[in-house]
XYZ file of C-alpha atoms in Angstrom:
423
model
C 6.927 16.823 -1.131
C 4.395 19.470 -2.179
C 4.307 20.697 1.411
C 8.121 20.731 1.625
C 8.386 22.730 -1.605
C 5.912 25.341 -0.393
C 7.686 25.502 2.990
C 10.892 26.301 1.079
C 9.172 29.147 -0.774
C 7.701 27.640 -3.952
C 4.543 29.132 -5.449
C 1.779 26.662 -6.426
C 2.553 27.149 -10.152
C 6.228 26.192 -9.520
C 5.467 22.901 -7.758
C 4.901 20.715 -10.879
C 8.217 21.791 -12.446
C 10.079 20.819 -9.271
C 8.882 17.239 -9.755
C 10.286 17.044 -13.314
C 13.749 15.528 -12.775
C 12.400 12.370 -11.154
C 10.092 11.228 -13.999
C 12.641 12.133 -16.668
C 15.116 9.828 -14.949
C 12.469 7.138 -14.505
C 11.802 7.199 -18.237
C 15.360 5.937 -18.771
C 15.922 3.896 -15.622
C 12.776 1.750 -15.640
C 13.230 -0.135 -18.953
C 16.992 -0.471 -18.405
C 16.537 -1.965 -14.932
C 13.792 -4.232 -16.289
C 16.095 -5.368 -19.118
C 19.011 -6.014 -16.748
C 16.880 -7.888 -14.221
C 15.569 -10.173 -16.988
C 19.201 -11.116 -17.683
C 20.466 -11.401 -14.112
C 20.844 -14.658 -12.251
C 22.834 -15.457 -9.128
C 22.491 -18.829 -7.336
C 22.082 -17.132 -3.954
C 20.572 -13.707 -4.719
C 18.396 -14.651 -7.666
C 17.226 -12.365 -10.450
C 15.258 -9.436 -8.992
C 16.455 -9.252 -5.374
C 19.901 -7.668 -6.029
C 18.070 -4.654 -7.470
C 15.722 -4.477 -4.476
C 18.699 -4.346 -2.127
C 20.842 -1.729 -3.895
C 17.890 0.544 -4.623
C 16.555 0.378 -1.061
C 19.871 1.287 0.550
C 20.375 4.323 -1.692
C 16.723 5.424 -1.395
C 16.882 5.278 2.386
C 19.944 7.539 2.386
C 18.049 10.072 0.245
C 15.030 9.897 2.589
C 17.200 10.656 5.618
C 18.886 13.564 3.794
C 15.637 15.148 2.516
C 14.670 17.005 5.745
C 18.036 18.795 5.677
C 17.105 20.536 2.404
C 17.744 24.267 2.698
C 16.775 25.310 -0.843
C 14.197 24.289 -3.411
C 16.793 22.860 -5.771
C 18.408 20.798 -3.036
C 14.997 19.253 -2.264
C 14.324 18.689 -5.988
C 17.757 17.082 -6.425
C 17.218 14.731 -3.490
C 13.791 13.807 -4.853
C 15.510 13.008 -8.156
C 17.974 10.685 -6.391
C 15.189 9.169 -4.292
C 12.997 8.485 -7.317
C 15.856 7.021 -9.362
C 16.935 4.658 -6.591
C 13.299 3.842 -5.815
C 12.893 2.744 -9.431
C 15.930 0.487 -9.089
C 14.344 -1.118 -6.021
C 10.727 -1.315 -7.147
C 10.801 -1.642 -10.941
C 11.664 -5.397 -10.803
C 9.058 -5.951 -8.091
C 6.028 -6.433 -10.331
C 8.070 -8.751 -12.536
C 8.954 -10.625 -9.314
C 5.236 -11.203 -8.617
C 4.674 -12.407 -12.174
C 7.750 -14.686 -11.979
C 6.405 -16.517 -8.953
C 2.701 -16.958 -9.737
C 0.681 -18.794 -12.385
C -1.849 -16.611 -14.215
C -4.733 -17.981 -12.142
C -3.182 -16.393 -9.029
C -1.956 -13.126 -10.546
C -5.094 -11.229 -9.410
C -4.422 -12.167 -5.802
C -0.684 -11.567 -6.097
C -1.033 -7.977 -7.228
C -3.946 -7.339 -4.885
C -1.827 -8.525 -1.949
C 0.723 -5.972 -3.098
C -2.058 -3.329 -3.012
C -2.972 -4.523 0.475
C 0.554 -3.994 1.788
C 1.012 -0.671 -0.043
C -2.239 0.476 1.575
C -0.880 -0.441 5.003
C 2.421 1.341 4.382
C 0.734 4.362 2.825
C -1.657 4.780 5.737
C 1.257 4.792 8.198
C 3.300 7.187 6.044
C 0.554 9.754 5.425
C -0.525 9.835 9.065
C 2.989 10.347 10.439
C 2.983 14.208 10.396
C -0.314 14.216 12.320
C 0.911 11.511 14.739
C 4.182 13.343 15.357
C 2.247 16.510 16.243
C -0.720 15.130 18.190
C 0.815 12.103 19.920
C 4.454 13.102 20.370
C 3.851 16.902 20.411
C 6.571 17.632 17.850
C 6.300 21.095 16.239
C 4.373 21.290 12.964
C 5.198 24.880 11.984
C 8.372 26.269 10.459
C 9.663 29.573 9.168
C 9.921 30.067 5.417
C 13.008 28.269 4.181
C 12.908 25.401 6.666
C 10.961 22.160 7.156
C 8.798 21.478 10.198
C 10.060 18.889 12.691
C 7.030 16.599 12.377
C 7.698 16.256 8.619
C 11.412 15.658 9.274
C 10.680 12.781 11.655
C 8.210 11.333 9.138
C 11.023 11.007 6.598
C 13.367 9.346 9.099
C 10.736 6.769 10.040
C 9.904 6.207 6.358
C 13.549 5.430 5.624
C 13.637 2.885 8.444
C 10.519 1.074 7.241
C 11.584 1.126 3.592
C 14.979 -0.410 4.270
C 13.662 -2.930 6.814
C 10.863 -4.189 4.564
C 13.124 -4.655 1.539
C 15.807 -6.410 3.604
C 13.123 -8.774 4.912
C 12.059 -9.577 1.339
C 15.630 -10.063 0.120
C 16.634 -12.443 2.900
C 13.427 -14.474 3.314
C 12.169 -15.034 -0.256
C 13.577 -17.269 -2.958
C 13.517 -17.156 -6.719
C 13.287 -19.998 -9.187
C 16.094 -20.584 -11.710
C 15.307 -19.494 -15.297
C 13.517 -22.294 -17.149
C 14.623 -20.909 -20.548
C 17.450 -23.112 -21.851
C 18.815 -20.202 -23.893
C 19.059 -17.905 -20.887
C 22.880 -18.023 -20.679
C 23.162 -17.214 -24.388
C 20.956 -14.159 -23.844
C 23.190 -12.986 -21.004
C 26.284 -13.311 -23.194
C 24.520 -11.486 -26.009
C 23.522 -8.660 -23.670
C 27.144 -8.279 -22.522
C 28.256 -7.265 -26.016
C 27.400 -3.628 -25.392
C 24.587 -1.244 -24.650
C 23.636 -1.121 -28.341
C 22.122 -4.604 -28.203
C 20.176 -3.748 -25.085
C 18.883 -0.510 -26.593
C 17.786 -2.345 -29.749
C 15.945 -4.927 -27.686
C 14.181 -2.278 -25.600
C 13.106 -0.330 -28.692
C 12.103 -3.587 -30.388
C 9.900 -4.483 -27.433
C 8.420 -0.964 -27.467
C 7.497 -1.196 -31.147
C 6.024 -4.694 -30.726
C 3.871 -4.153 -27.658
C 0.927 -6.562 -27.416
C -2.374 -4.974 -28.462
C -3.892 -5.200 -24.990
C -0.823 -3.556 -23.480
C -1.319 -0.530 -25.762
C -4.876 -0.048 -24.517
C -3.970 -0.523 -20.848
C -1.092 1.923 -21.352
C -3.623 4.507 -22.589
C -5.731 3.881 -19.482
C -2.645 4.469 -17.336
C -1.829 7.628 -19.284
C -5.147 9.218 -18.280
C -5.284 7.719 -14.775
C -2.009 8.900 -13.307
C -2.362 12.691 -13.892
C -5.274 12.585 -11.453
C -3.017 11.032 -8.837
C -0.133 13.401 -9.556
C -2.354 16.467 -9.261
C -3.687 15.144 -5.973
C -0.167 14.543 -4.658
C 0.989 17.964 -5.923
C -1.839 19.993 -4.414
C -4.261 18.132 -2.148
C -2.548 18.663 1.225
C -1.890 22.362 0.630
C -5.378 22.782 -0.888
C -6.888 21.502 2.361
C -4.652 23.884 4.326
C -5.582 26.937 2.224
C -9.047 26.308 0.741
C -10.698 24.268 3.495
C -8.948 25.614 6.639
C -8.181 29.130 5.372
C -4.468 29.140 6.186
C -1.909 31.486 4.595
C 1.530 29.835 4.533
C 3.830 27.454 6.442
C 4.355 29.911 9.309
C 0.584 30.117 9.944
C -0.655 27.643 12.628
C -4.001 27.348 10.780
C -2.167 26.341 7.591
C -0.065 23.805 9.519
C -3.184 22.338 11.161
C -4.870 22.036 7.768
C -1.826 20.421 6.144
C -1.589 17.879 8.977
C -5.297 17.103 8.641
C -4.889 16.726 4.867
C -2.087 14.222 5.490
C -4.339 12.366 7.913
C -7.095 12.028 5.284
C -4.477 10.745 2.825
C -3.615 8.143 5.457
C -7.312 7.265 5.558
C -7.465 6.596 1.808
C -4.554 4.204 2.278
C -6.529 2.445 5.030
C -9.464 2.133 2.599
C -7.036 0.642 0.066
C -5.799 -1.776 2.724
C -9.293 -3.137 3.465
C -10.747 -2.887 -0.034
C -7.872 -5.014 -1.324
C -9.320 -7.867 0.762
C -12.565 -7.932 -1.282
C -11.160 -6.806 -4.636
C -10.233 -10.369 -5.769
C -13.828 -11.529 -5.318
C -15.175 -8.497 -7.201
C -12.673 -9.062 -10.028
C -13.601 -12.749 -10.230
C -17.299 -11.836 -10.482
C -17.227 -8.779 -12.754
C -13.990 -9.312 -14.658
C -10.838 -7.228 -14.459
C -11.791 -4.437 -16.871
C -15.265 -3.814 -15.384
C -13.801 -3.828 -11.866
C -11.076 -1.370 -12.803
C -13.494 0.957 -14.638
C -15.852 1.149 -11.652
C -12.985 1.732 -9.222
C -11.625 4.568 -11.374
C -15.059 6.209 -11.369
C -15.073 6.010 -7.563
C -11.692 7.731 -7.488
C -12.865 10.444 -9.884
C -15.934 11.111 -7.731
C -13.698 11.407 -4.674
C -11.341 13.938 -6.282
C -14.070 16.091 -7.809
C -16.118 16.173 -4.604
C -13.248 17.778 -2.640
C -14.365 21.139 -4.046
C -17.815 20.737 -2.452
C -16.536 20.090 1.084
C -18.078 22.387 3.709
C -16.899 20.432 6.754
C -13.385 19.054 7.105
C -14.698 15.592 8.045
C -16.360 15.297 4.632
C -12.841 14.824 3.254
C -12.918 11.263 4.610
C -15.805 10.518 2.260
C -13.841 11.964 -0.669
C -10.802 9.888 0.189
C -12.897 6.706 0.418
C -13.401 6.900 -3.346
C -9.709 7.575 -3.912
C -8.746 4.589 -1.733
C -10.978 2.269 -3.772
C -9.408 3.530 -7.000
C -5.863 3.240 -5.619
C -6.355 -0.415 -4.667
C -7.366 -1.167 -8.250
C -4.687 1.045 -9.868
C -1.990 -0.884 -8.007
C -3.248 -4.276 -9.142
C -5.783 -4.531 -11.980
C -3.694 -3.020 -14.833
C -0.841 -5.401 -14.042
C -3.193 -8.362 -13.690
C -4.767 -7.540 -17.086
C -1.274 -7.226 -18.557
C 0.471 -10.259 -17.100
C -1.017 -12.948 -19.342
C -0.047 -11.258 -22.622
C 3.682 -10.675 -22.004
C 6.506 -12.972 -23.198
C 7.909 -14.704 -20.123
C 11.540 -13.876 -20.998
C 10.789 -10.150 -21.363
C 8.519 -9.432 -18.402
C 11.046 -7.032 -16.826
C 11.505 -5.016 -20.035
C 7.777 -4.769 -20.654
C 7.023 -3.783 -17.070
C 9.601 -1.006 -17.461
C 8.064 0.114 -20.749
C 4.605 -0.043 -19.200
C 5.745 2.428 -16.576
C 6.514 4.908 -19.385
C 2.800 5.610 -19.307
C 2.984 6.533 -15.643
C 6.086 8.687 -16.101
C 5.020 10.495 -19.313
C 1.888 12.056 -17.742
C 4.024 13.250 -14.821
C 6.503 14.856 -17.242
C 3.658 16.541 -19.134
C 2.092 17.723 -15.861
C 5.450 18.989 -14.601
C 6.192 20.917 -17.811
C 2.755 22.277 -18.620
C 0.544 22.349 -15.571
C 2.402 25.157 -13.814
C 1.579 27.422 -16.770
C -2.081 26.363 -16.584
C -2.115 26.989 -12.840
C -0.760 30.498 -13.260
C -2.649 31.668 -16.359
C -5.989 29.836 -16.253
C -6.571 28.363 -12.797
C -5.162 31.384 -10.913
C -3.261 29.034 -8.591
C -6.503 27.454 -7.353
C -5.298 24.107 -6.000
C -8.807 22.639 -5.726
C -9.453 23.204 -9.435
C -6.266 21.253 -10.187
C -7.528 18.340 -8.082
C -10.899 18.458 -9.931
C -9.149 18.292 -13.314
C -7.397 15.156 -12.098
C -10.796 13.622 -11.345
C -12.013 14.442 -14.862
C -9.018 12.686 -16.411
C -9.738 9.636 -14.252
C -13.283 9.500 -15.698
C -11.763 9.481 -19.186
C -9.467 6.583 -18.156
C -12.486 4.596 -16.909
C -14.304 5.091 -20.241
C -11.264 3.967 -22.265
C -10.832 0.918 -20.025
C -14.440 -0.197 -20.340
C -14.858 0.368 -24.094
C -11.535 -0.715 -25.562
C -10.143 -3.543 -23.402
C -11.214 -6.983 -24.579
C -11.189 -9.905 -22.178
C -12.736 -13.325 -21.942
C -16.028 -13.547 -20.008
C -14.358 -15.599 -17.303
C -10.748 -16.466 -16.557
C -9.995 -20.118 -17.374
C -7.872 -21.834 -14.718
C -5.834 -24.812 -15.846
C -5.953 -26.990 -12.724
C -3.811 -29.690 -14.348
C -1.013 -27.230 -15.077
C -1.280 -25.755 -11.584
C -0.938 -29.197 -10.015
C 2.014 -30.080 -12.219
C 3.830 -26.861 -11.313
C 3.231 -27.515 -7.631
C 4.681 -31.048 -7.866
C 7.713 -29.833 -9.786
C 8.135 -26.929 -7.355
C 8.688 -24.629 -10.332
C 6.169 -22.076 -9.104
C 4.762 -20.861 -5.819
C 1.188 -22.195 -5.789
């Protein structure tokens, strides 16, 4: 999206503000969807899957429409729709993993999610480069339009998004609520939005202690990712390759190569997710996450010291390691401390601390870019790495966990016999 915005004429200091609508909507949508999914049950469609389906259909429509954007505000509006519908589809997903697994398997459940996100991300980020170098589709465009290789990337993304969610909806099953008072809760929630709002705010004010600390870790982690997503591709095009703007073939080559290195970090995530469970079992979740965040910080900061474009693969190796952990370890550390009947609400609230940093970055970072960083995109990426170091320190010092996870084999066996959980 950063590349699309600059193609449509945005200055680097305007880019963060153009991302603002999406997180503001997410701040409202995520806890509401979590609350509703906790109180949904259909004998055929289950609890979480109806939200996957509706959100995926609407998101795919927005993805197909995005390349037809002719103005900045049209692109920003479509991103707003895309992000809102994406939240509807994906917000219940982490609750879905928690619903289906006992705590002893939560590490592997979320890490498998990281594994698949790494696969999808590597395909997505490499698509502009593949479209240009394999299918010879044009990668340059005049100001005010979007290059064809980026357009085709969005079309293919929409196809994969919708196909993958439809596969999940039609091939997975959910277990009926075990809470005997579940129907009463549904009736109570139907009495108006006031009851739902009170419950959401009640859950927010009574967050478990560990959740508060992990939320702080998230709050410092995600600005590093946002700044990378805002500026990395165009920083490679301008600072590493020396391009001018979207009409410059050197800029286009650099942006495509930047996308290719982003695809590489997703490949690293894909493979690192295979060994992450064993590392987490050995070192513990908080130590594992702290070390992975430090790897990501090193990767982001080192982009400024690149003298050869191929060194960017080394930088993105660190980011890929961090991304695998960011997608799994915080949720694994969180899962055991949440009330089972409020997992959806709390997962929505937890995502506040992903959305809030994006809102702050969108509102304030453009001013910093213009007045202090002089629109230097690489400096913005370095600042993101510094914030990730701070997140690693908070994680290591303040999160308390048992020396080793205790697995209740008797409970696991009982659940398997009763077929109440996927074991």
